[in-house]
Coordinates of C-alpha atoms in Angstrom, one line a residue:
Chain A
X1 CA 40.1 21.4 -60.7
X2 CA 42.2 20.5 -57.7
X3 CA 41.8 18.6 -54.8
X4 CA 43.1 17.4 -51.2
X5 CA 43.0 14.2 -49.3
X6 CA 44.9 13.7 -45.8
X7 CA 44.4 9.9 -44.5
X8 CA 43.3 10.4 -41.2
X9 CA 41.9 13.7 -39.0
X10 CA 43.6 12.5 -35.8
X11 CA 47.2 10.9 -35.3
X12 CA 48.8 10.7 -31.5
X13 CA 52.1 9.5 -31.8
X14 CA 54.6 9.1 -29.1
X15 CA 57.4 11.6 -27.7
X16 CA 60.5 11.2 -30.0
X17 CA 58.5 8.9 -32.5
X18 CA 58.7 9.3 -36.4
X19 CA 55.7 11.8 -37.3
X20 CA 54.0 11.1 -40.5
X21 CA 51.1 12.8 -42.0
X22 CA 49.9 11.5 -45.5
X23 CA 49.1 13.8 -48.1
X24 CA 47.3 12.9 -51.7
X25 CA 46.3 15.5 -54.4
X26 CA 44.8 15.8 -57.9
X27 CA 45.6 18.5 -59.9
X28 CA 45.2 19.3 -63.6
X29 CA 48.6 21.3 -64.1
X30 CA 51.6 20.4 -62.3
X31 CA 51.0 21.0 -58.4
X32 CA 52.3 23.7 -56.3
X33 CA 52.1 22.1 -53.1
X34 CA 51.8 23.3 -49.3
X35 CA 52.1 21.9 -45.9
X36 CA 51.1 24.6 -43.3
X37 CA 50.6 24.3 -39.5
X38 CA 48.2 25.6 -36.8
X39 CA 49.2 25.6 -33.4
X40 CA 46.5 26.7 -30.7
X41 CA 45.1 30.1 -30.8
X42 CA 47.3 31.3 -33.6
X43 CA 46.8 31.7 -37.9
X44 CA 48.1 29.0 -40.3
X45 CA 51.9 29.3 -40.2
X46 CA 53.8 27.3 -43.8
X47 CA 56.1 24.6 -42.9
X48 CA 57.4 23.8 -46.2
X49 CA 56.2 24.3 -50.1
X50 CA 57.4 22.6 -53.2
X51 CA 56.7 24.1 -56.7
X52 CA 59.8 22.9 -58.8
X53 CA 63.0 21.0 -58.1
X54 CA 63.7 19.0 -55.7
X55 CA 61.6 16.6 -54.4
X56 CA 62.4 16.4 -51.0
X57 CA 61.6 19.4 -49.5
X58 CA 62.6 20.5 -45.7
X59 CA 60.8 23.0 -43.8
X60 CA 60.9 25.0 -40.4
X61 CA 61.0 23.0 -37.3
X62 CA 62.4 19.6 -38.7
X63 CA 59.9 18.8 -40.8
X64 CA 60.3 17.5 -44.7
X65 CA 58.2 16.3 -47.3
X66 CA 58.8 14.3 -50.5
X67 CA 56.6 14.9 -53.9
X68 CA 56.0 12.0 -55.9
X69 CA 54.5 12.4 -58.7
X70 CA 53.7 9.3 -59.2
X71 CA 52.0 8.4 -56.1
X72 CA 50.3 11.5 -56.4
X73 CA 51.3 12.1 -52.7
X74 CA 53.1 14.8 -51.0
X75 CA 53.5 13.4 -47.3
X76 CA 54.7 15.1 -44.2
X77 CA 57.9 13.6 -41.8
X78 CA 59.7 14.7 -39.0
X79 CA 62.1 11.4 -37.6
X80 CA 61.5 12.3 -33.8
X81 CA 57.8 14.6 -32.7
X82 CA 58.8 17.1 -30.0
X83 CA 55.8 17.9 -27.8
X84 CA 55.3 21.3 -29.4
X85 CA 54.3 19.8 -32.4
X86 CA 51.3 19.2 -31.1
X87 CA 48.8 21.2 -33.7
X88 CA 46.6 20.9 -36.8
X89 CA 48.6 20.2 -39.7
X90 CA 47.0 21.4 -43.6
X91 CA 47.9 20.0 -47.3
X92 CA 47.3 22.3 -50.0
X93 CA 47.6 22.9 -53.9
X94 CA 47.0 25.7 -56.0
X95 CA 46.0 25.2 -59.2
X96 CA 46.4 26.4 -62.9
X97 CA 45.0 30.2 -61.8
X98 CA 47.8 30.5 -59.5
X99 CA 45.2 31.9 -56.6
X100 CA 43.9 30.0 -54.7
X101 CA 44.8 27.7 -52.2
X102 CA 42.5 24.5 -51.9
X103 CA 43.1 22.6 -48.5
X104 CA 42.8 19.3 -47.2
X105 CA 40.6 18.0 -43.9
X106 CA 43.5 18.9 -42.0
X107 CA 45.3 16.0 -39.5
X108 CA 45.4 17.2 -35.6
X109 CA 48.6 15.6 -33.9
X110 CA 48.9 14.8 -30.6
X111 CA 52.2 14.0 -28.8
X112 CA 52.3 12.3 -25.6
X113 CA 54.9 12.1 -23.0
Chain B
X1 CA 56.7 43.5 -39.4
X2 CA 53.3 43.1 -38.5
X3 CA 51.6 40.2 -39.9
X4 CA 48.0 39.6 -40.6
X5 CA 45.8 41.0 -38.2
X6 CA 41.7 39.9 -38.0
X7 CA 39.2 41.7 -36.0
X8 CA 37.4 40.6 -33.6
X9 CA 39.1 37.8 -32.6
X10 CA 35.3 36.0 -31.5
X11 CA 32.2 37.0 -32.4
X12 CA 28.5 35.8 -31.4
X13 CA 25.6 37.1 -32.9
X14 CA 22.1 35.9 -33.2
X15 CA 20.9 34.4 -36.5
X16 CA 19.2 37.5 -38.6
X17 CA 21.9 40.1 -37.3
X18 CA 24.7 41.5 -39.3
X19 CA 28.6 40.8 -38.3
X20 CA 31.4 42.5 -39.9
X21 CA 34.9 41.2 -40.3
X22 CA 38.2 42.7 -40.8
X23 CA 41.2 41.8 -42.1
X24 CA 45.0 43.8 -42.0
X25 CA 46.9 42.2 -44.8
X26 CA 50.8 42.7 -44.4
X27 CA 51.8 46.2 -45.5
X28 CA 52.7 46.3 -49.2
X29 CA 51.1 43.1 -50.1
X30 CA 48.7 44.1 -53.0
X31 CA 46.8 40.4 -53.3
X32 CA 44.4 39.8 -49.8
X33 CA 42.4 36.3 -49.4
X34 CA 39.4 35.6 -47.6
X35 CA 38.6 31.7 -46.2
X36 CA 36.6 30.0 -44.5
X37 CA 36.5 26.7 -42.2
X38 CA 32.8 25.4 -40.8
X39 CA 33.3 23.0 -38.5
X40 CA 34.4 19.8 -39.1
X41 CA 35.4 20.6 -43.2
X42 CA 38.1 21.9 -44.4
X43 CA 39.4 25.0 -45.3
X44 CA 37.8 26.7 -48.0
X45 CA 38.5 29.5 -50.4
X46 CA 36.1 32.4 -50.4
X47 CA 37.5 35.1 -52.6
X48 CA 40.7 37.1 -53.6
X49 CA 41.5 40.8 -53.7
X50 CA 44.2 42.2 -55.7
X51 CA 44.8 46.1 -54.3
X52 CA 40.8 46.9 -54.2
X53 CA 39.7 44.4 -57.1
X54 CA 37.9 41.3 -56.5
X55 CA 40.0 39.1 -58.6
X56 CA 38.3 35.8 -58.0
X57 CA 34.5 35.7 -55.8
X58 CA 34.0 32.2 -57.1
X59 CA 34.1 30.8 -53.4
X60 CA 31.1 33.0 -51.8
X61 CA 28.6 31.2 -51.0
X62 CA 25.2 33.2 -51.4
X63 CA 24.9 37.1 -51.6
X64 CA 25.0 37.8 -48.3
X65 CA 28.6 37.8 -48.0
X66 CA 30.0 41.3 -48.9
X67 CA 33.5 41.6 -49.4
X68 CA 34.9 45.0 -49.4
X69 CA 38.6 46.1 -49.6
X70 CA 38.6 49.7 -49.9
X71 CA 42.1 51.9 -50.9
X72 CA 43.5 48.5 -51.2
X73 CA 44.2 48.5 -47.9
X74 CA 42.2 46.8 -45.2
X75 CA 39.4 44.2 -46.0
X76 CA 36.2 43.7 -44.6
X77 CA 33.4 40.7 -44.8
X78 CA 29.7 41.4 -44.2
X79 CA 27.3 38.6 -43.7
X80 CA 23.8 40.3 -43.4
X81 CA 21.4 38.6 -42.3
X82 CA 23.8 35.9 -40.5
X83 CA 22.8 32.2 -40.8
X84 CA 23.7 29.3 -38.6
X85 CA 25.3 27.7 -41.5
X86 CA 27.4 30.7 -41.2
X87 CA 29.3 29.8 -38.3
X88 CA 33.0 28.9 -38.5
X89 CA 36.9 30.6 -38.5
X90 CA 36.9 32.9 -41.6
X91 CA 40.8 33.4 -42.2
X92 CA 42.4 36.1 -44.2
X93 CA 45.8 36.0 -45.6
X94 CA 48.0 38.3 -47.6
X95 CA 50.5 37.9 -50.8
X96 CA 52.8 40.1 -52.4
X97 CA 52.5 38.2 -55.7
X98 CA 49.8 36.1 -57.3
X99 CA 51.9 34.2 -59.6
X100 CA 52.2 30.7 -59.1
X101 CA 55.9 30.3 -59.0
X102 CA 56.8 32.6 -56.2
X103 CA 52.9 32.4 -54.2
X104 CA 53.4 32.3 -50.6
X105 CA 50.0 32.9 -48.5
X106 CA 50.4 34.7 -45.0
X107 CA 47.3 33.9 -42.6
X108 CA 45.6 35.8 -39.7
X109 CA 44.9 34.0 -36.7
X110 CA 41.2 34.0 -38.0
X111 CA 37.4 35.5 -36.5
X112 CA 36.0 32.7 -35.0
X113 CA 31.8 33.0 -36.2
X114 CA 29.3 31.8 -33.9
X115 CA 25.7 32.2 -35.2
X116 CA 23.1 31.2 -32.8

């Protein structure tokens, strides 16, 4: 089985400010692992995924995110938050059956001026 | 290329009534998903279609969620009678693959469930 922890629900951070969004999974196979984004009104959209290779990953919009297998962790960055990143952000895994997709709390970011 | 489309967008219906949901995957994409997020929790699997077989129903909660996904096409969700437990943003998304290595999800905007 496979699970999803992201460290905080709510994070405001500042116009221009580093964005960071923490990420930490369990999973029994070597993860597959998702960071997708909500903006108002609109489906989940995916930002970035890693499933083999690299470790740092980079996505749409600026964003990256480093696996470390070690740390078990799979966080989110972008150096300077624009205010239309402003949205619900999701960590997810799929497991060993491939299908599924098992999500974390989610993290809604606020950006102020 | 359309994406995923969901209809309706909202729903409210009284506990004890019936609502029907349904999902447009992306044409072509064989493998269709249903989810679910109640408020406050997290997104949650419900089941997964591949063309008009339920693959994987592990994530229903109770039998009075029917998932249907006739021709392999279009998908609909059935909660008869609703509860207010029920209430939430049921999310479908499409694949054109299952397999780990290449799985990409694509998500409607979602039916936004209120049971009252």
């Amino acid at each position: 089985a496979q699970s999803v922890t992201q460290l905080g629900s709510h994070v405001s951070v500042s116009e221009g400010a580093l964005v960071l969004l923490r990420c930490n999974y369990s999973s029994s196979v070597p993860p597959y692992l998702f960071w997708y984004v909500q903006y108002p009104n609109q489906g989940l959209q995916l930002l970035l995924k890693y499933t083999t290779g690299a470790t740092l990953v980079k996505g749409i919009n600026g964003f990256e995110a480093e696996f470390k297998k070690s740390e078990t962790s799979f966080h989110l960055t972008k150096p300077s938050a624009h205010m239309s990143d402003a949205a619900e952000y999701f960590c997810a895994v799929i497991g060993a059956a491939g299908n599924k997709l098992t999500f974390g709390g989610g993290t809604r970011v606020l950006v102020k001026p | 290329e359309a994406g995923v489309t969901q209809f309706p967008s909202h729903s409210v219906i009284e506990k004890g009534q019936t609502v029907t949901l349904r999902c447009d995957p992306i044409s072509g994409h064989d493998n269709l998903y249903w989810y679910r997020r109640v408020m406050g929790k997290e997104i949650k699997f419900l089941l997964h279609f591949v063309k008009e077989s339920k693959q994987d129903e592990s994530g229903m909660p109770n039998n009075r969620f029917l998932a249907e996904r006739t021709g392999g096409t279009y998908s609909t969700l059935k909660v008869q009678p609703a509860e207010l437990e029920d209430s939430g943003v049921y999310f479908c998304a499409s694949s054109q693959v299952s397999s780990r290595r290449s799985h990409e999800q694509y998500f409607g905007p979602g039916t936004r469930l209120t049971v009252t």
